[in-house]
Amino acid sequence: MVACPNSLVMERLRSKYADLIGRSLADATGGEYRLGFEVKRRHSQLEKQADLGPLFSEKKEDNGLFPAYTFDSFVVGPSNQLAHAAALSVVNQPGKLHNPLLLHSGVGLGKTHLMHAIGNEVKKREPKAKIRYCGAESFTNEMIDAIQNRQTAVRFKKKFRSVDLLLVDDIQFLAGREATQEEFFNTFNALYLSGKQIILTSDRHPQEIRKLEARLISRFSGGMVADIQPPELDLRIAILKQKAKERKVTLNEKTFFALAEQIVGSIRQLEGTLNQLLLLTEANQEASPEELVGLITKKSNSNEPSAFIPPEAIIKEVCRQFEITGEELIKAQRTKEVALPRQVAMYLLKKTTPLSLEKIGNLLGGRDHSTILYGVQALEEKIEKNPNLRIKVEQIKSKLWG
Ligand code: ADP
Ligand code: MG
């Protein structure tokens, strides 16, 4: 059996080289063989963990919930225990004790995770409960659709007013949107009056959201308002350990400590840094974990690109600049619209990260290293000839390091 990295290679080998391989084998071993071909990707354990992960593969359920965001995977410490306790009491007595529950904090500190945890836990205990999660932004967009079309208007009302548990993320987005605020107020009241539980999150206290109607501020603050503070060192270490466990890797205590000590910002950053460390460990097997932590956390100085840019961030930015989705970028399609951004991604990943051609290929949907090499060279030539493209690539770079 000949293992091939992808179906393209498999077809080429089968059609062009099957005879040659068969004959060489027979010559070398003196035996007769019937050759088979199969696609078998060579992923090491770490590559799988550090692949595009949540960026592209996070699966949402119909009710909008992420199954992975549970109470089990939520680590509790002094900075979030108030919010955690409030969340638990909502699970135990939905609609009764804290209605609405409003969680607020700076970005990346666990509001969305905790909110989904409540939804998932209620679902587990009451499989029949109707739950709906949505961001305030998609609530707004759906409402705008609803205004334009009577049928969607009916569906919209039904969707949001017939639930037992409504979770609305990032309500600061409602600021200044009067029509949405009006509709949201009505939805809120309908649910509230029939004893349904409402959970909201915001990146600040409702009183600090400018251009939010007073009646909404008063509704939002009328139940339980719980904030989440930035995590202290011990919690940061515990969270890193939890995330490493989820990715089925172990690091030594010193590494956990070094990372947690350096990254004082959000938990999202902490998680991103752990992912970078895992990728870097794979690419630089000789380096010690301490060196790698140093490399990642080294502050970027003025013009020098920082030591390491997360490949996910590069891919995301390329997609944003070319207005395509991550999936389109990594899919097999070869139309011009996606081929160019794909080459730009190949080029930037090659030039700015220590990843090998193989790994870049894996990140970009399982392409082989020769495809990547070709893409990088092709883009270099295009940049030479096309000043607009050069500017675009520079723009992406400055976005990433700017
Ligand atoms: P926010 O909504 O406040 O911006 P998120 O809920 O999206 O933050 O959290 C950012 C990331 O950090 C998520 O991947 C989440 O799983 C993780 N995270 C946040 N708080 C915790 C925690 N206490 N335990 C484990 N993971 C956490
Ligand atoms: Mg959030």
CSV table of N, CA and C in Angstrom, one decimal, residues 233 236-237 240 251 253-264 270 273-275 277 292-293 296-297:
chain,number,residue,atom,x,y,z
A,233,LEU,N,-2.3,35.1,39.0
A,233,LEU,CA,-1.3,34.1,38.6
A,233,LEU,C,-1.8,32.6,38.7
A,236,ARG,N,-4.3,31.7,36.3
A,236,ARG,CA,-3.7,31.6,34.9
A,236,ARG,C,-3.0,30.2,34.7
A,237,ILE,N,-2.3,29.8,35.8
A,237,ILE,CA,-1.6,28.5,35.7
A,237,ILE,C,-2.6,27.4,35.6
A,240,LEU,N,-4.1,27.3,32.1
A,240,LEU,CA,-3.1,26.7,31.1
A,240,LEU,C,-3.1,25.2,31.2
A,251,LEU,N,3.2,19.7,29.7
A,251,LEU,CA,4.3,20.5,29.8
A,251,LEU,C,4.8,20.5,31.2
A,253,GLU,N,6.1,21.9,34.9
A,253,GLU,CA,5.6,23.0,35.8
A,253,GLU,C,6.3,24.3,35.5
A,254,LYS,N,7.6,24.3,35.2
A,254,LYS,CA,8.3,25.5,34.9
A,254,LYS,C,7.8,26.3,33.7
A,255,THR,N,7.4,25.5,32.7
A,255,THR,CA,6.9,26.1,31.5
A,255,THR,C,5.6,26.8,31.7
A,256,PHE,N,4.7,26.0,32.4
A,256,PHE,CA,3.4,26.6,32.8
A,256,PHE,C,3.6,27.9,33.5
A,257,PHE,N,4.5,27.9,34.5
A,257,PHE,CA,4.7,29.0,35.3
A,257,PHE,C,5.2,30.2,34.5
A,258,ALA,N,6.2,29.9,33.7
A,258,ALA,CA,6.9,30.9,32.8
A,258,ALA,C,5.8,31.6,31.9
A,259,LEU,N,5.0,30.8,31.3
A,259,LEU,CA,4.0,31.3,30.4
A,259,LEU,C,3.0,32.2,31.2
A,260,ALA,N,2.5,31.6,32.3
A,260,ALA,CA,1.5,32.3,33.1
A,260,ALA,C,2.0,33.6,33.7
A,261,GLU,N,3.3,33.6,34.0
A,261,GLU,CA,3.9,34.8,34.5
A,261,GLU,C,4.0,35.9,33.5
A,262,GLN,N,4.3,35.5,32.2
A,262,GLN,CA,4.5,36.5,31.2
A,262,GLN,C,3.2,37.1,30.6
A,263,ILE,N,2.2,36.2,30.5
A,263,ILE,CA,1.0,36.7,29.8
A,263,ILE,C,0.0,37.1,30.9
A,264,VAL,N,-0.2,38.4,31.0
A,264,VAL,CA,-1.0,38.9,32.1
A,264,VAL,C,-2.4,39.4,31.6
A,270,LEU,N,-3.8,34.0,26.7
A,270,LEU,CA,-3.1,33.0,27.3
A,270,LEU,C,-3.2,31.7,26.5
A,273,THR,N,-1.2,31.9,23.3
A,273,THR,CA,0.2,31.7,23.5
A,273,THR,C,0.5,30.3,23.7
A,274,LEU,N,-0.3,29.6,24.4
A,274,LEU,CA,-0.1,28.1,24.6
A,274,LEU,C,-0.1,27.4,23.2
A,275,ASN,N,-1.0,27.8,22.4
A,275,ASN,CA,-1.0,27.2,21.0
A,275,ASN,C,0.3,27.5,20.3
A,277,LEU,N,3.1,28.1,21.5
A,277,LEU,CA,4.2,27.3,22.2
A,277,LEU,C,4.2,25.9,21.6
A,292,LEU,N,11.8,29.0,24.3
A,292,LEU,CA,10.6,29.2,23.4
A,292,LEU,C,9.6,30.2,24.0
A,293,VAL,N,9.4,30.0,25.3
A,293,VAL,CA,8.5,31.0,26.0
A,293,VAL,C,9.1,32.4,25.8
A,296,ILE,N,8.4,33.7,22.3
A,296,ILE,CA,7.0,34.1,22.1
A,296,ILE,C,6.7,35.4,22.8
A,297,THR,N,7.2,35.5,24.0
A,297,THR,CA,6.7,36.7,24.8
A,297,THR,C,7.6,37.9,24.6
